[in-house]
GROMACS .gro file of C-alpha atoms in nm:
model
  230
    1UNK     CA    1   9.368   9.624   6.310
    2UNK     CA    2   8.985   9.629   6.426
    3UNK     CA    3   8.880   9.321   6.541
    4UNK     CA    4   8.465   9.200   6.554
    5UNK     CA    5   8.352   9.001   6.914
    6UNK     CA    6   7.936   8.907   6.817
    7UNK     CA    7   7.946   8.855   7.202
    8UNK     CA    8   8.006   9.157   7.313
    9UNK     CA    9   7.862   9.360   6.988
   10UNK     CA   10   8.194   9.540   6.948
   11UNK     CA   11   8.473   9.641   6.714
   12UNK     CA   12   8.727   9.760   6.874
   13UNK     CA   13   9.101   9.873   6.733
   14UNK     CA   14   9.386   9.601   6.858
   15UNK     CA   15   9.662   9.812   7.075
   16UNK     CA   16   9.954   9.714   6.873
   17UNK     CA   17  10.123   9.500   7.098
   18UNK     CA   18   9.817   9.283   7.057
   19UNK     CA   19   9.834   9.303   6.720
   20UNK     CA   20  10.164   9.180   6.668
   21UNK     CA   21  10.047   8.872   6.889
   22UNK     CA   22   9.741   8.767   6.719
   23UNK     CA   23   9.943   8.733   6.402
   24UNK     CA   24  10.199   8.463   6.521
   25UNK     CA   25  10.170   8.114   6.448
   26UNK     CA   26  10.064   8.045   6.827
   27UNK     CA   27   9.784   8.226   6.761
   28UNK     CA   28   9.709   8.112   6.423
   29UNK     CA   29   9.701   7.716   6.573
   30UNK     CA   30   9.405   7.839   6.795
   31UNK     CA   31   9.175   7.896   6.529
   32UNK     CA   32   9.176   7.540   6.470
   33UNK     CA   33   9.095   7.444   6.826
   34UNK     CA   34   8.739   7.460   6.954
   35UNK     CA   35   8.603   7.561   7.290
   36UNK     CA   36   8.503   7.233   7.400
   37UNK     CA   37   8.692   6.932   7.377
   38UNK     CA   38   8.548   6.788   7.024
   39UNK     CA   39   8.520   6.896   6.660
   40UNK     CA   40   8.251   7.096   6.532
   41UNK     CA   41   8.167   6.836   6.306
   42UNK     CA   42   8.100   6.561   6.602
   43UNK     CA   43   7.931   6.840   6.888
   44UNK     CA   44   7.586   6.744   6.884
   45UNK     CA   45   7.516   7.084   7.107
   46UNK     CA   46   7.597   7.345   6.801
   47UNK     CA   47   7.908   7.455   6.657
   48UNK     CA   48   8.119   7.618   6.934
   49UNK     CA   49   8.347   7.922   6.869
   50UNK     CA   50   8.753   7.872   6.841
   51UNK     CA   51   9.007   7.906   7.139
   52UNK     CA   52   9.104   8.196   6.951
   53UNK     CA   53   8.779   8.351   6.956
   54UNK     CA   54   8.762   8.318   7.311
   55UNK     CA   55   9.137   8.417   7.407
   56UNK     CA   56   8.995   8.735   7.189
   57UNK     CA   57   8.735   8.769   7.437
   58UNK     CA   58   8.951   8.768   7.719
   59UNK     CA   59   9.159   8.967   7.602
   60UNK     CA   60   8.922   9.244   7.551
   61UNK     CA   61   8.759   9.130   7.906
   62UNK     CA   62   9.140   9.231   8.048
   63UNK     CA   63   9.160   9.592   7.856
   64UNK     CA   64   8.835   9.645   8.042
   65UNK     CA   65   9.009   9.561   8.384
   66UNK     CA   66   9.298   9.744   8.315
   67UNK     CA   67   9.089  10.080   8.204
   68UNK     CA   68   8.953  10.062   8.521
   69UNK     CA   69   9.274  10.014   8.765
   70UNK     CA   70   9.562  10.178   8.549
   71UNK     CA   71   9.637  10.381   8.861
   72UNK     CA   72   9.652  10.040   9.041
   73UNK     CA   73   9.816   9.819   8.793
   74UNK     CA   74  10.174  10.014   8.747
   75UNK     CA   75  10.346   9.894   8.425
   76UNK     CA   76  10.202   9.587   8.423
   77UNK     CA   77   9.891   9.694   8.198
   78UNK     CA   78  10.036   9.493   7.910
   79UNK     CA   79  10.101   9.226   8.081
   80UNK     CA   80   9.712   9.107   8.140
   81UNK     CA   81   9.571   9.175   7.830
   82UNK     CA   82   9.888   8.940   7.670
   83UNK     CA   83   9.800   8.688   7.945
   84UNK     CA   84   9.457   8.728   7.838
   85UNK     CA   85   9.504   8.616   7.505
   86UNK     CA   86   9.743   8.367   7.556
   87UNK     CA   87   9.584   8.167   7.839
   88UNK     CA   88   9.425   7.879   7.619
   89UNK     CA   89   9.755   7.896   7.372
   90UNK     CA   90   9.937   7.583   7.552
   91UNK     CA   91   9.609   7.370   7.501
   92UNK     CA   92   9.682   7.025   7.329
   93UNK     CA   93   9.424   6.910   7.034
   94UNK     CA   94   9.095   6.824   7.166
   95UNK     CA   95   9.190   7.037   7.507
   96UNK     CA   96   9.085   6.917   7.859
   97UNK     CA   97   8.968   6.560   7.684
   98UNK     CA   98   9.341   6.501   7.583
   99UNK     CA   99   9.534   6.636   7.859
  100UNK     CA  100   9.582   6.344   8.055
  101UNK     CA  101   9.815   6.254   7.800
  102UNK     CA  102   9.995   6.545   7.741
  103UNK     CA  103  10.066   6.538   8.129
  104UNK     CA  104  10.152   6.168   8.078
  105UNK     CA  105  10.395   6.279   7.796
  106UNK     CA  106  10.545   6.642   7.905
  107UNK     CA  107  10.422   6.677   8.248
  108UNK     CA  108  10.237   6.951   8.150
  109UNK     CA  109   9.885   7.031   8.150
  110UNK     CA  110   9.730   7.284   7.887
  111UNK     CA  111   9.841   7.588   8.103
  112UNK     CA  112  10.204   7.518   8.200
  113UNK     CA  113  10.283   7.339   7.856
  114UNK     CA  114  10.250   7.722   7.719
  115UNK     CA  115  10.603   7.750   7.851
  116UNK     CA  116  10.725   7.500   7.579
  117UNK     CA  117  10.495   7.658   7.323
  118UNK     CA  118  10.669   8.019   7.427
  119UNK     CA  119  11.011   7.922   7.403
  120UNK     CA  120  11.160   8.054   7.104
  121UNK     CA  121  10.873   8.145   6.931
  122UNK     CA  122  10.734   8.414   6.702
  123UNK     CA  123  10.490   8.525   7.015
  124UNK     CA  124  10.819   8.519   7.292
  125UNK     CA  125  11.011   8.736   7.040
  126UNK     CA  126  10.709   8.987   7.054
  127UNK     CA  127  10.690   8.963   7.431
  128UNK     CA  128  11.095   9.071   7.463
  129UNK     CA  129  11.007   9.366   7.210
  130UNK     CA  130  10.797   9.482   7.506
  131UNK     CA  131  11.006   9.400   7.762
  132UNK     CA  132  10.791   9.130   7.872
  133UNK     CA  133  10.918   8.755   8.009
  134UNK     CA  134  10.769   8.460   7.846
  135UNK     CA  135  10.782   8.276   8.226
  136UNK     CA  136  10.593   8.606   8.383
  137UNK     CA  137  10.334   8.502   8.140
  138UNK     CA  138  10.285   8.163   8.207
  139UNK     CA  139  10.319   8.216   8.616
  140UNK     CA  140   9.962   8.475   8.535
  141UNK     CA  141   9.817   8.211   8.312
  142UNK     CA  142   9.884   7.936   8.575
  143UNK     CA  143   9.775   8.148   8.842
  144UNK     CA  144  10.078   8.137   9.015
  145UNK     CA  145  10.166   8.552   9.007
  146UNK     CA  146   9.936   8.588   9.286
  147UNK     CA  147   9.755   8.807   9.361
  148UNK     CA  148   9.759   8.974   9.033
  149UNK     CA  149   9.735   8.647   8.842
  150UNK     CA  150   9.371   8.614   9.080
  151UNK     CA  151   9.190   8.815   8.780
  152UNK     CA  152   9.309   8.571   8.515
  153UNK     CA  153   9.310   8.212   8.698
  154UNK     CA  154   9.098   8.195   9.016
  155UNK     CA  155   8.761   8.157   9.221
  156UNK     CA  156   8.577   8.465   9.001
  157UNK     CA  157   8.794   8.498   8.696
  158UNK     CA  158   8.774   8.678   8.341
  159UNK     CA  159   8.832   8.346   8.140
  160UNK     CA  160   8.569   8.189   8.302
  161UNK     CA  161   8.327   8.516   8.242
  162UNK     CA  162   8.401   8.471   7.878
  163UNK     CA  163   8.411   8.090   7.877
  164UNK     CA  164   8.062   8.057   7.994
  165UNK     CA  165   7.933   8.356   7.813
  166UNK     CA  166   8.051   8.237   7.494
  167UNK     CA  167   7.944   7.929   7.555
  168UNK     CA  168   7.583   7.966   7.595
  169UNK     CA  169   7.534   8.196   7.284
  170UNK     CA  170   7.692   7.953   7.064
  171UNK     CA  171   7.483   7.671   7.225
  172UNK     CA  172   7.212   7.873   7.264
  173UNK     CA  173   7.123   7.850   7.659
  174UNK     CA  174   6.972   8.133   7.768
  175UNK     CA  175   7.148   8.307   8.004
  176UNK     CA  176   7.091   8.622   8.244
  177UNK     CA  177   7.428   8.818   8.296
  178UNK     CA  178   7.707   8.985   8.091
  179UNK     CA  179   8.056   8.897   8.117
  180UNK     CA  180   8.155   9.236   8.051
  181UNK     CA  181   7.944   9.420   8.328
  182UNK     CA  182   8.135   9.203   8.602
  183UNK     CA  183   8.522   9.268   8.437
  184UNK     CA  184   8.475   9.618   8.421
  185UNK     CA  185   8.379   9.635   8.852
  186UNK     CA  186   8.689   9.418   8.874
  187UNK     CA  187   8.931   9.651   9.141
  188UNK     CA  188   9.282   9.581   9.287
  189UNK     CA  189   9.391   9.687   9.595
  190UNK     CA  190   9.651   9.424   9.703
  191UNK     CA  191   9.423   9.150   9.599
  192UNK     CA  192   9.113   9.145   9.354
  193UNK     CA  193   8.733   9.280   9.473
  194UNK     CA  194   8.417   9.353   9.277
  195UNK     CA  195   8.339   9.730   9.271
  196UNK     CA  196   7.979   9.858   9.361
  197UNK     CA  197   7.745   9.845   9.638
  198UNK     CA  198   7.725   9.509   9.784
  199UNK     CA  199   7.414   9.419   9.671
  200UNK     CA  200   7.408   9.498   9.331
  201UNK     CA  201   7.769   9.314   9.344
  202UNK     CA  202   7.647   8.984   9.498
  203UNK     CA  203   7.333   8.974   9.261
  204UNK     CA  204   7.583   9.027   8.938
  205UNK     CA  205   7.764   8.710   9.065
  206UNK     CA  206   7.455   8.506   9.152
  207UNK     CA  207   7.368   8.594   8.759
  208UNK     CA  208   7.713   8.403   8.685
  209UNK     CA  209   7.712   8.158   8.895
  210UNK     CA  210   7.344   8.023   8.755
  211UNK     CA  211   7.459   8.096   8.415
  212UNK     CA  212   7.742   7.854   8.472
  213UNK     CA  213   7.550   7.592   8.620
  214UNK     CA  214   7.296   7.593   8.317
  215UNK     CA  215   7.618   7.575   8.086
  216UNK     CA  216   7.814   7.291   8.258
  217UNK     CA  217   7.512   7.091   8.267
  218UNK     CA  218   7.486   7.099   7.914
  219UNK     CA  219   7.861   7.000   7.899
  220UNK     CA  220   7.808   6.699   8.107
  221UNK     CA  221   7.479   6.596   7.920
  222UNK     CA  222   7.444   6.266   7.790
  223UNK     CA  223   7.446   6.326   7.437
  224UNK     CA  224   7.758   6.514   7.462
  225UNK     CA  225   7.980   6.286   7.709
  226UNK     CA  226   7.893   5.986   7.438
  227UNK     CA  227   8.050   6.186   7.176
  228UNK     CA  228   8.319   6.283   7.408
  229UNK     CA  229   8.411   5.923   7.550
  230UNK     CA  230   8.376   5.808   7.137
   0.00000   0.00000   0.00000
């Protein structure tokens, strides 16, 4: 299966353990789920691509990681990419805007409820096929494999590359950096480092860091916290 990301201008071929994934029903719910916390139909900022979209972006952010530390990574090179993808699959309708309920109700936010969401489903029967545990999963997602899980869930992270990249080309902000020039300097040596010389490194993250300030300001705009708190 080749797979299209207009953010990153690519096509490239699913491995097949990927594959096998994006064709469950946990996968198949994300399509339905946007980005942001509201319907297309109701977001005055633009139409804003699916949760599946963007787990497909992180995803391919994560094959770029591992390419770049299989030496370091050991057999756990499947593991990230799966993680990857999977990261926004325990998200309730209407996301971060409804999860005070869902922890209300389960306990769970949109992270750790992917442990309910796993168990016994198409996806965890995929994950045993590769010798992978559904919990292993959700402790990377949640950030709580550390320091592995660092790359996935923490202070400089490949979801949040792709969040805020995605982001701004669907809402048109203009931004200055590429997610996938920062994942691929990701390194591990017993905990997570951007590759390069230091300049060049801390300039790269300055790029982020001001693209994600222009994008969460247009999150918590007026216009769109109305439509939000509606």
């Amino acid at each position: 299966m080749r797979y299209y990301d207009p953010l990153y201008d690519i096509e490239w071929t699913l491995p097949t353990f990927i594959e096998k994934i994006v064709h469950t029903k946990e996968m198949a719910r994300l399509r339905n789920i946007v980005q942001g916390i509201m319907p297309n139909n109701l977001n005055v900022l633009g139409p804003l691509p699916s949760r599946f979209q963007h787990g497909m972006g992180v995803c391919f952010l994560a094959q770029e990681v591992v390419r770049n530390n299989r030496d370091k990574l050991g057999g756990f090179d499947m593991l990230l990419p799966i993680s990857a993808l999977l990261h926004d699959a325990g998200n309730p309708p209407f996301s971060h805007l409804s999860e005070p309920f869902l922890k209300e109700v389960t306990g769970h936010d949109g992270e750790s409820f992917l442990a309910e969401i796993l168990d016994g489903s198409e996806t965890e029967k995929v994950l045993k096929e590769y010798g992978i545990h559904a919990g292993t999963v959700v402790k990377m997602v949640t950030g709580k494999w550390k320091p592995f899980s660092d790359v996935l869930n923490g202070s400089l992270d490949i979801d949040n590359l792709d969040n805020v990249a995605r982001h701004a080309k669907a809402a048109n902000i203009r931004v200055d950096f590429k997610a996938e020039e920062i994942a691929k300097l990701f390194r591990f040596n017993s905990e997570w480092y951007i590759a390069g010389p230091l300049g060049g490194s801390l300039i790269r993250v300055a790029t982020w860091k001001e693209a994600r300030k222009k994008v969460y300001k247009s999150i918590y705009s007026a216009p769109h916290h109305v439509m939000a708190t509606m």
